[in-house]
Amino acid sequence: MRSSLRFIAPAAAAALVALALTGCSSSGSTGACSQADKRNLGVVAGSTANEPAMQLPASASNQLEATGKSNGSVTIVVPSGTPQARGTTLLGSTANDAIVCTSDQRNKLTQVTDYIDALQASTPEVDFLDAIDLAARNLGAHSMGVLVVGNGLQTVDPLDFAVKGLLTAEPKQVASDLQSKGELPKNLKGVTVYWSGLGDVAGAQAPLTISARSNLEGIWSAIISAAGGTLSVLPEPASGAAASGLPSVTPVPVPAEATKTDWSHPIVVRDSDLLFVKNTATFSDPATAKKVLADLVPSIEQNGQTVTITGTASKDQATSNAADLVLSKQRADAVEQALVSLGVPASLLVTAGVGHEWCGFKSETDASGAYSDALAEQNRTVILTSPGVALCG
């Protein structure tokens, strides 16, 4: 990365490290809390001025819990303009007694979660790129991955989204430029980056349009992939006001949907935006779904070409794609009907459904190997494409 940041553990981190148990077996290699198969987790989190105040969602807490159960450690970094490395601490236990072990793990999870929720940036701007690299430094060969909580709108070089045009840039080109400058994270080979709150904003930051959010995810996916890792977007949207009294963050310009939708790439609309009732093609809140889709109406009309609306589905441990093919097509049809009701000519829209068998399908098991509905959520999407554009770009 562009700067060599010292990995330090300040006084606040010392208190976190002090949570490590003192009355347990020192070997850590046998017994109920064996660390023989420990898996470490990196965490990038902390309130900044342009996003909702820090609060770990359930899917992110699940990653911490799985790390604790493996008796692994957690490394925490705050994505300030100059990232703050807050230290590494054991999240599990070294106790030989199963009951004590479980109690230790539960207590540690509560303490570390509370600690993370209270973190705040200490310097202006936001730097996720270096923070991710720092968090991944101590993962080891068989890790839980890196958990990132934040909106992804970095505002420092070499990935300054406050520079006009970067938010709408071609994702693979952004990754290629970083690679040519030697600015990709160095420690992500084989690592899954679990991201919560990507594109969710507060404070002075204008909300992202559908295409801007879709392209932001594409940019981070391309960067992480170029660095050897995989991006997995967690579903729960971050909401609420930004915390007060934080260092300033430059707002990122968000082009109007009608003037800057790039139809040379797929436009992904997440289920967390459309809010379908589970296992149906019915919007749980039709007014909210229409408000989301209304942003796309001018750009579809200005594009002037037929747009294909494709539904995708999560596998949910199914053994066949048949039911998901039907459901995903029905959801695409529901989006089509909503767009037509908003004034888009029906002649500009066609629909399709691919179920869970498609190029962009992402793993629905967490780092511990267990099925996760939160991870499955990222496969429940509706994707809009112009002629000649593939679903995966």
GROMACS .gro file of C-alpha atoms in nm:
model
  393
    1MET     CA    1   0.000   0.000   0.000
    2ARG     CA    2   0.108   0.361  -0.035
    3SER     CA    3   0.214   0.401   0.328
    4SER     CA    4   0.364   0.175   0.590
    5LEU     CA    5   0.137   0.204   0.893
    6ARG     CA    6   0.272   0.086   1.227
    7PHE     CA    7   0.049  -0.176   1.392
    8ILE     CA    8  -0.004  -0.036   1.739
    9ALA     CA    9  -0.224  -0.113   2.037
   10PRO     CA   10  -0.309   0.210   2.221
   11ALA     CA   11  -0.450   0.232   2.572
   12ALA     CA   12  -0.806   0.156   2.462
   13ALA     CA   13  -0.685  -0.152   2.280
   14ALA     CA   14  -0.487  -0.259   2.584
   15ALA     CA   15  -0.811  -0.287   2.773
   16LEU     CA   16  -0.946  -0.507   2.497
   17VAL     CA   17  -0.639  -0.727   2.498
   18ALA     CA   18  -0.672  -0.752   2.877
   19LEU     CA   19  -0.996  -0.939   2.820
   20ALA     CA   20  -0.781  -1.243   2.744
   21LEU     CA   21  -0.835  -1.504   3.011
   22THR     CA   22  -0.583  -1.549   3.289
   23GLY     CA   23  -0.719  -1.843   3.486
   24CYS     CA   24  -0.711  -2.111   3.218
   25SER     CA   25  -0.470  -2.369   3.084
   26SER     CA   26  -0.170  -2.212   2.916
   27SER     CA   27  -0.115  -2.479   2.655
   28GLY     CA   28  -0.415  -2.383   2.437
   29SER     CA   29  -0.356  -2.697   2.232
   30THR     CA   30  -0.579  -2.956   2.395
   31GLY     CA   31  -0.902  -2.978   2.593
   32ALA     CA   32  -1.243  -2.827   2.542
   33CYS     CA   33  -1.100  -2.499   2.409
   34SER     CA   34  -0.829  -2.635   2.184
   35GLN     CA   35  -0.677  -2.379   1.948
   36ALA     CA   36  -0.553  -2.648   1.712
   37ASP     CA   37  -0.809  -2.538   1.451
   38LYS     CA   38  -0.839  -2.172   1.545
   39ARG     CA   39  -0.947  -1.931   1.272
   40ASN     CA   40  -0.870  -1.562   1.298
   41LEU     CA   41  -1.083  -1.269   1.184
   42GLY     CA   42  -0.993  -0.916   1.079
   43VAL     CA   43  -1.246  -0.642   1.152
   44VAL     CA   44  -1.263  -0.297   0.989
   45ALA     CA   45  -1.520  -0.089   1.176
   46GLY     CA   46  -1.586   0.238   1.353
   47SER     CA   47  -1.823   0.532   1.317
   48THR     CA   48  -1.732   0.796   1.058
   49ALA     CA   49  -1.908   1.120   0.971
   50ASN     CA   50  -2.070   1.006   0.645
   51GLU     CA   51  -2.250   0.689   0.754
   52PRO     CA   52  -2.492   0.564   1.022
   53ALA     CA   53  -2.345   0.530   1.369
   54MET     CA   54  -2.161   0.202   1.421
   55GLN     CA   55  -2.371  -0.098   1.521
   56LEU     CA   56  -2.286  -0.456   1.431
   57PRO     CA   57  -2.574  -0.630   1.252
   58ALA     CA   58  -2.665  -0.991   1.327
   59SER     CA   59  -2.481  -1.133   1.024
   60ALA     CA   60  -2.160  -0.956   1.128
   61SER     CA   61  -2.197  -1.076   1.487
   62ASN     CA   62  -2.228  -1.429   1.350
   63GLN     CA   63  -1.878  -1.398   1.202
   64LEU     CA   64  -1.741  -1.293   1.540
   65GLU     CA   65  -1.925  -1.577   1.712
   66ALA     CA   66  -1.783  -1.835   1.470
   67THR     CA   67  -1.434  -1.698   1.532
   68GLY     CA   68  -1.482  -1.728   1.909
   69LYS     CA   69  -1.606  -2.086   1.881
   70SER     CA   70  -1.290  -2.176   1.690
   71ASN     CA   71  -1.087  -2.004   1.965
   72GLY     CA   72  -0.936  -1.767   1.714
   73SER     CA   73  -0.826  -1.406   1.752
   74VAL     CA   74  -0.967  -1.082   1.616
   75THR     CA   75  -0.766  -0.788   1.479
   76ILE     CA   76  -0.953  -0.457   1.477
   77VAL     CA   77  -0.882  -0.153   1.259
   78VAL     CA   78  -1.080   0.175   1.241
   79PRO     CA   79  -1.099   0.309   0.880
   80SER     CA   80  -1.009   0.672   0.960
   81GLY     CA   81  -0.828   0.877   0.696
   82THR     CA   82  -0.520   0.736   0.869
   83PRO     CA   83  -0.638   0.388   0.973
   84GLN     CA   84  -0.615   0.310   1.345
   85ALA     CA   85  -0.492  -0.041   1.430
   86ARG     CA   86  -0.652  -0.116   1.765
   87GLY     CA   87  -0.473  -0.442   1.840
   88THR     CA   88  -0.532  -0.818   1.828
   89THR     CA   89  -0.697  -1.020   2.103
   90LEU     CA   90  -0.806  -1.377   2.161
   91LEU     CA   91  -1.180  -1.403   2.105
   92GLY     CA   92  -1.208  -1.761   2.224
   93SER     CA   93  -1.077  -1.936   2.535
   94THR     CA   94  -0.798  -2.166   2.651
   95ALA     CA   95  -1.002  -2.334   2.925
   96ASN     CA   96  -0.996  -2.715   2.954
   97ASP     CA   97  -1.347  -2.731   3.101
   98ALA     CA   98  -1.626  -2.730   2.839
   99ILE     CA   99  -1.867  -2.524   3.051
  100VAL     CA  100  -1.602  -2.265   3.133
  101CYS     CA  101  -1.496  -2.258   2.769
  102THR     CA  102  -1.848  -2.183   2.648
  103SER     CA  103  -1.895  -1.915   2.912
  104ASP     CA  104  -1.562  -1.754   2.823
  105GLN     CA  105  -1.653  -1.746   2.453
  106ARG     CA  106  -1.993  -1.592   2.523
  107ASN     CA  107  -1.849  -1.324   2.751
  108LYS     CA  108  -1.572  -1.238   2.507
  109LEU     CA  109  -1.824  -1.204   2.223
  110THR     CA  110  -2.031  -0.956   2.426
  111GLN     CA  111  -1.726  -0.756   2.533
  112VAL     CA  112  -1.572  -0.736   2.186
  113THR     CA  113  -1.906  -0.650   2.023
  114ASP     CA  114  -1.960  -0.364   2.269
  115TYR     CA  115  -1.604  -0.247   2.207
  116ILE     CA  116  -1.651  -0.243   1.829
  117ASP     CA  117  -1.987  -0.063   1.851
  118ALA     CA  118  -1.819   0.217   2.048
  119LEU     CA  119  -1.531   0.272   1.802
  120GLN     CA  120  -1.504   0.607   1.625
  121ALA     CA  121  -1.272   0.762   1.368
  122SER     CA  122  -1.005   0.994   1.508
  123THR     CA  123  -0.876   1.161   1.190
  124PRO     CA  124  -1.056   1.324   0.894
  125GLU     CA  125  -1.165   1.130   0.584
  126VAL     CA  126  -1.202   0.753   0.537
  127ASP     CA  127  -0.955   0.488   0.416
  128PHE     CA  128  -1.097   0.138   0.373
  129LEU     CA  129  -0.821   0.015   0.140
  130ASP     CA  130  -0.535   0.040   0.388
  131ALA     CA  131  -0.761  -0.057   0.679
  132ILE     CA  132  -0.853  -0.384   0.507
  133ASP     CA  133  -0.489  -0.459   0.439
  134LEU     CA  134  -0.399  -0.398   0.803
  135ALA     CA  135  -0.686  -0.611   0.931
  136ALA     CA  136  -0.580  -0.901   0.709
  137ARG     CA  137  -0.215  -0.895   0.814
  138ASN     CA  138  -0.243  -1.140   1.105
  139LEU     CA  139  -0.507  -1.378   0.966
  140GLY     CA  140  -0.291  -1.683   0.909
  141ALA     CA  141  -0.343  -1.953   0.649
  142HIS     CA  142  -0.692  -2.073   0.745
  143SER     CA  143  -0.888  -1.765   0.845
  144MET     CA  144  -1.247  -1.659   0.898
  145GLY     CA  145  -1.180  -1.367   0.663
  146VAL     CA  146  -1.215  -0.993   0.706
  147LEU     CA  147  -1.535  -0.828   0.826
  148VAL     CA  148  -1.588  -0.469   0.705
  149VAL     CA  149  -1.864  -0.246   0.842
  150GLY     CA  150  -1.898   0.081   0.653
  151ASN     CA  151  -2.032   0.245   0.338
  152GLY     CA  152  -1.722   0.187   0.124
  153LEU     CA  153  -1.693   0.552   0.015
  154GLN     CA  154  -1.321   0.604   0.068
  155THR     CA  155  -1.210   0.968   0.047
  156VAL     CA  156  -0.830   0.951   0.032
  157ASP     CA  157  -0.586   0.852  -0.242
  158PRO     CA  158  -0.542   0.624  -0.420
  159LEU     CA  159  -0.919   0.552  -0.414
  160ASP     CA  160  -1.076   0.890  -0.352
  161PHE     CA  161  -1.444   0.863  -0.445
  162ALA     CA  162  -1.478   1.236  -0.377
  163VAL     CA  163  -1.301   1.287  -0.710
  164LYS     CA  164  -1.570   1.340  -0.971
  165GLY     CA  165  -1.625   1.037  -1.194
  166LEU     CA  166  -1.467   0.765  -0.978
  167LEU     CA  167  -1.799   0.640  -0.841
  168THR     CA  168  -1.916   0.568  -1.197
  169ALA     CA  169  -1.583   0.437  -1.330
  170GLU     CA  170  -1.540   0.092  -1.485
  171PRO     CA  171  -1.473  -0.143  -1.188
  172LYS     CA  172  -1.211  -0.360  -1.358
  173GLN     CA  173  -1.025  -0.050  -1.476
  174VAL     CA  174  -1.017   0.090  -1.121
  175ALA     CA  175  -0.873  -0.239  -0.994
  176SER     CA  176  -0.623  -0.250  -1.280
  177ASP     CA  177  -0.505   0.104  -1.207
  178LEU     CA  178  -0.452   0.021  -0.840
  179GLN     CA  179  -0.265  -0.296  -0.934
  180SER     CA  180  -0.035  -0.109  -1.173
  181LYS     CA  181   0.052   0.134  -0.892
  182GLY     CA  182   0.113  -0.143  -0.640
  183GLU     CA  183  -0.179  -0.021  -0.427
  184LEU     CA  184  -0.383  -0.340  -0.394
  185PRO     CA  185  -0.409  -0.500  -0.049
  186LYS     CA  186  -0.123  -0.745  -0.002
  187ASN     CA  187  -0.284  -0.991   0.239
  188LEU     CA  188  -0.613  -1.100   0.078
  189LYS     CA  189  -0.512  -1.410  -0.118
  190GLY     CA  190  -0.779  -1.674  -0.056
  191VAL     CA  191  -0.959  -1.445   0.192
  192THR     CA  192  -1.332  -1.369   0.196
  193VAL     CA  193  -1.419  -1.009   0.278
  194TYR     CA  194  -1.763  -0.988   0.441
  195TRP     CA  195  -1.899  -0.636   0.396
  196SER     CA  196  -2.189  -0.487   0.590
  197GLY     CA  197  -2.346  -0.148   0.514
  198LEU     CA  198  -2.186  -0.106   0.170
  199GLY     CA  199  -2.340   0.204   0.013
  200ASP     CA  200  -2.544   0.304   0.321
  201VAL     CA  201  -2.489   0.670   0.411
  202ALA     CA  202  -2.580   0.944   0.658
  203GLY     CA  203  -2.466   1.292   0.757
  204ALA     CA  204  -2.371   1.524   0.471
  205GLN     CA  205  -2.338   1.236   0.222
  206ALA     CA  206  -2.614   1.226  -0.043
  207PRO     CA  207  -2.785   0.887  -0.079
  208LEU     CA  208  -2.655   0.666  -0.358
  209THR     CA  209  -2.870   0.592  -0.659
  210ILE     CA  210  -2.929   0.230  -0.758
  211SER     CA  211  -2.666   0.241  -1.031
  212ALA     CA  212  -2.413   0.418  -0.806
  213ARG     CA  213  -2.460   0.160  -0.532
  214SER     CA  214  -2.433  -0.122  -0.786
  215ASN     CA  215  -2.113   0.022  -0.931
  216LEU     CA  216  -1.962   0.082  -0.586
  217GLU     CA  217  -2.012  -0.285  -0.507
  218GLY     CA  218  -1.864  -0.372  -0.846
  219ILE     CA  219  -1.554  -0.160  -0.778
  220TRP     CA  220  -1.485  -0.319  -0.440
  221SER     CA  221  -1.554  -0.665  -0.580
  222ALA     CA  222  -1.304  -0.605  -0.860
  223ILE     CA  223  -1.041  -0.469  -0.619
  224ILE     CA  224  -1.075  -0.757  -0.375
  225SER     CA  225  -1.077  -1.011  -0.658
  226ALA     CA  226  -0.763  -0.858  -0.811
  227ALA     CA  227  -0.599  -0.891  -0.468
  228GLY     CA  228  -0.684  -1.262  -0.460
  229GLY     CA  229  -0.991  -1.248  -0.237
  230THR     CA  230  -1.370  -1.268  -0.265
  231LEU     CA  231  -1.630  -1.007  -0.167
  232SER     CA  232  -1.941  -1.125   0.016
  233VAL     CA  233  -2.196  -0.848   0.084
  234LEU     CA  234  -2.399  -0.890   0.402
  235PRO     CA  235  -2.767  -0.802   0.364
  236GLU     CA  236  -2.877  -0.585   0.655
  237PRO     CA  237  -2.885  -0.217   0.554
  238ALA     CA  238  -2.727   0.027   0.799
  239SER     CA  239  -2.967   0.302   0.902
  240GLY     CA  240  -2.998   0.596   1.135
  241ALA     CA  241  -2.805   0.917   1.185
  242ALA     CA  242  -2.430   0.958   1.188
  243ALA     CA  243  -2.262   0.988   1.526
  244SER     CA  244  -2.194   1.348   1.632
  245GLY     CA  245  -1.861   1.518   1.685
  246LEU     CA  246  -1.663   1.307   1.438
  247PRO     CA  247  -1.377   1.428   1.213
  248SER     CA  248  -1.498   1.561   0.879
  249VAL     CA  249  -1.540   1.343   0.570
  250THR     CA  250  -1.569   1.495   0.222
  251PRO     CA  251  -1.907   1.413   0.063
  252VAL     CA  252  -1.886   1.201  -0.252
  253PRO     CA  253  -2.069   1.350  -0.554
  254VAL     CA  254  -2.356   1.128  -0.671
  255PRO     CA  255  -2.460   1.183  -1.035
  256ALA     CA  256  -2.830   1.190  -1.112
  257GLU     CA  257  -2.957   0.852  -1.232
  258ALA     CA  258  -3.088   0.996  -1.557
  259THR     CA  259  -2.757   1.153  -1.654
  260LYS     CA  260  -2.505   0.893  -1.543
  261THR     CA  261  -2.642   0.539  -1.562
  262ASP     CA  262  -2.384   0.332  -1.748
  263TRP     CA  263  -2.578   0.064  -1.934
  264SER     CA  264  -2.256  -0.106  -2.043
  265HIS     CA  265  -2.267  -0.277  -1.702
  266PRO     CA  266  -2.541  -0.471  -1.523
  267ILE     CA  267  -2.747  -0.272  -1.272
  268VAL     CA  268  -2.806  -0.483  -0.960
  269VAL     CA  269  -3.103  -0.415  -0.733
  270ARG     CA  270  -3.076  -0.595  -0.401
  271ASP     CA  271  -3.361  -0.770  -0.226
  272SER     CA  272  -3.291  -0.552   0.078
  273ASP     CA  273  -3.404  -0.258  -0.139
  274LEU     CA  274  -3.704  -0.426  -0.300
  275LEU     CA  275  -3.813  -0.614   0.013
  276PHE     CA  276  -3.988  -0.917  -0.135
  277VAL     CA  277  -4.181  -1.131   0.110
  278LYS     CA  278  -3.964  -1.441   0.162
  279ASN     CA  279  -4.019  -1.711  -0.103
  280THR     CA  280  -4.273  -1.495  -0.291
  281ALA     CA  281  -4.281  -1.234  -0.568
  282THR     CA  282  -4.484  -0.995  -0.353
  283PHE     CA  283  -4.333  -0.667  -0.230
  284SER     CA  284  -4.371  -0.638   0.146
  285ASP     CA  285  -4.389  -0.260   0.099
  286PRO     CA  286  -4.499  -0.176  -0.259
  287ALA     CA  287  -4.460   0.199  -0.205
  288THR     CA  288  -4.096   0.161  -0.097
  289ALA     CA  289  -4.020  -0.072  -0.389
  290LYS     CA  290  -4.170   0.176  -0.636
  291LYS     CA  291  -3.972   0.460  -0.482
  292VAL     CA  292  -3.651   0.262  -0.532
  293LEU     CA  293  -3.737   0.170  -0.891
  294ALA     CA  294  -3.857   0.521  -0.978
  295ASP     CA  295  -3.493   0.637  -0.986
  296LEU     CA  296  -3.434   0.408  -1.284
  297VAL     CA  297  -3.727   0.524  -1.497
  298PRO     CA  298  -3.559   0.826  -1.668
  299SER     CA  299  -3.242   0.633  -1.748
  300ILE     CA  300  -3.434   0.338  -1.897
  301GLU     CA  301  -3.627   0.576  -2.118
  302GLN     CA  302  -3.315   0.769  -2.220
  303ASN     CA  303  -3.129   0.447  -2.290
  304GLY     CA  304  -3.390   0.376  -2.555
  305GLN     CA  305  -3.299   0.007  -2.582
  306THR     CA  306  -3.470  -0.301  -2.450
  307VAL     CA  307  -3.374  -0.370  -2.090
  308THR     CA  308  -3.379  -0.729  -1.965
  309ILE     CA  309  -3.490  -0.771  -1.606
  310THR     CA  310  -3.344  -1.093  -1.466
  311GLY     CA  311  -3.434  -1.239  -1.130
  312THR     CA  312  -3.182  -1.445  -0.933
  313ALA     CA  313  -3.244  -1.657  -0.625
  314SER     CA  314  -3.063  -1.807  -0.330
  315LYS     CA  315  -3.016  -2.182  -0.324
  316ASP     CA  316  -3.115  -2.221   0.042
  317GLN     CA  317  -2.978  -2.578   0.044
  318ALA     CA  318  -3.219  -2.679  -0.237
  319THR     CA  319  -3.134  -2.985  -0.446
  320SER     CA  320  -3.305  -2.854  -0.760
  321ASN     CA  321  -3.318  -2.520  -0.941
  322ALA     CA  322  -3.673  -2.574  -1.072
  323ALA     CA  323  -3.862  -2.382  -0.803
  324ASP     CA  324  -3.603  -2.104  -0.797
  325LEU     CA  325  -3.632  -2.059  -1.174
  326VAL     CA  326  -4.003  -1.994  -1.132
  327LEU     CA  327  -3.963  -1.763  -0.833
  328SER     CA  328  -3.685  -1.556  -0.988
  329LYS     CA  329  -3.888  -1.508  -1.308
  330GLN     CA  330  -4.193  -1.404  -1.104
  331ARG     CA  331  -3.984  -1.145  -0.919
  332ALA     CA  332  -3.853  -1.008  -1.248
  333ASP     CA  333  -4.213  -0.984  -1.368
  334ALA     CA  334  -4.310  -0.795  -1.051
  335VAL     CA  335  -4.033  -0.541  -1.113
  336GLU     CA  336  -4.143  -0.507  -1.475
  337GLN     CA  337  -4.501  -0.438  -1.370
  338ALA     CA  338  -4.385  -0.177  -1.119
  339LEU     CA  339  -4.171   0.001  -1.380
  340VAL     CA  340  -4.457   0.002  -1.630
  341SER     CA  341  -4.686   0.151  -1.365
  342LEU     CA  342  -4.423   0.423  -1.321
  343GLY     CA  343  -4.438   0.511  -1.690
  344VAL     CA  344  -4.176   0.293  -1.863
  345PRO     CA  345  -4.310   0.165  -2.196
  346ALA     CA  346  -4.367  -0.210  -2.174
  347SER     CA  347  -4.196  -0.243  -2.514
  348LEU     CA  348  -3.863  -0.149  -2.349
  349LEU     CA  349  -3.876  -0.434  -2.096
  350VAL     CA  350  -3.838  -0.811  -2.108
  351THR     CA  351  -3.798  -1.050  -1.815
  352ALA     CA  352  -3.606  -1.366  -1.732
  353GLY     CA  353  -3.527  -1.583  -1.432
  354VAL     CA  354  -3.215  -1.790  -1.369
  355GLY     CA  355  -3.279  -1.922  -1.018
  356HIS     CA  356  -2.960  -1.997  -0.830
  357GLU     CA  357  -2.764  -2.132  -1.127
  358TRP     CA  358  -2.587  -1.831  -1.273
  359CYS     CA  359  -2.242  -1.677  -1.308
  360GLY     CA  360  -2.266  -1.450  -1.006
  361PHE     CA  361  -2.381  -1.704  -0.747
  362LYS     CA  362  -2.194  -1.663  -0.417
  363SER     CA  363  -2.138  -1.913  -0.140
  364GLU     CA  364  -2.416  -1.936   0.116
  365THR     CA  365  -2.201  -2.095   0.386
  366ASP     CA  366  -2.006  -1.890   0.636
  367ALA     CA  367  -1.640  -1.932   0.721
  368SER     CA  368  -1.724  -2.211   0.965
  369GLY     CA  369  -1.898  -2.408   0.686
  370ALA     CA  370  -2.254  -2.355   0.815
  371TYR     CA  371  -2.541  -2.237   0.593
  372SER     CA  372  -2.613  -1.866   0.649
  373ASP     CA  373  -2.939  -1.705   0.540
  374ALA     CA  374  -2.765  -1.369   0.570
  375LEU     CA  375  -2.511  -1.474   0.307
  376ALA     CA  376  -2.782  -1.637   0.095
  377GLU     CA  377  -2.952  -1.297   0.084
  378GLN     CA  378  -2.684  -1.162  -0.150
  379ASN     CA  379  -2.800  -1.407  -0.420
  380ARG     CA  380  -3.157  -1.269  -0.411
  381THR     CA  381  -3.138  -0.989  -0.664
  382VAL     CA  382  -3.297  -0.840  -0.971
  383ILE     CA  383  -3.049  -0.739  -1.242
  384LEU     CA  384  -3.117  -0.498  -1.530
  385THR     CA  385  -2.907  -0.528  -1.845
  386SER     CA  386  -2.897  -0.360  -2.184
  387PRO     CA  387  -2.853  -0.566  -2.507
  388GLY     CA  388  -2.515  -0.739  -2.526
  389VAL     CA  389  -2.435  -0.696  -2.155
  390ALA     CA  390  -2.382  -1.016  -1.954
  391LEU     CA  391  -2.530  -1.065  -1.608
  392CYS     CA  392  -2.183  -1.063  -1.455
  393GLY     CA  393  -2.052  -0.772  -1.660
   0.00000   0.00000   0.00000
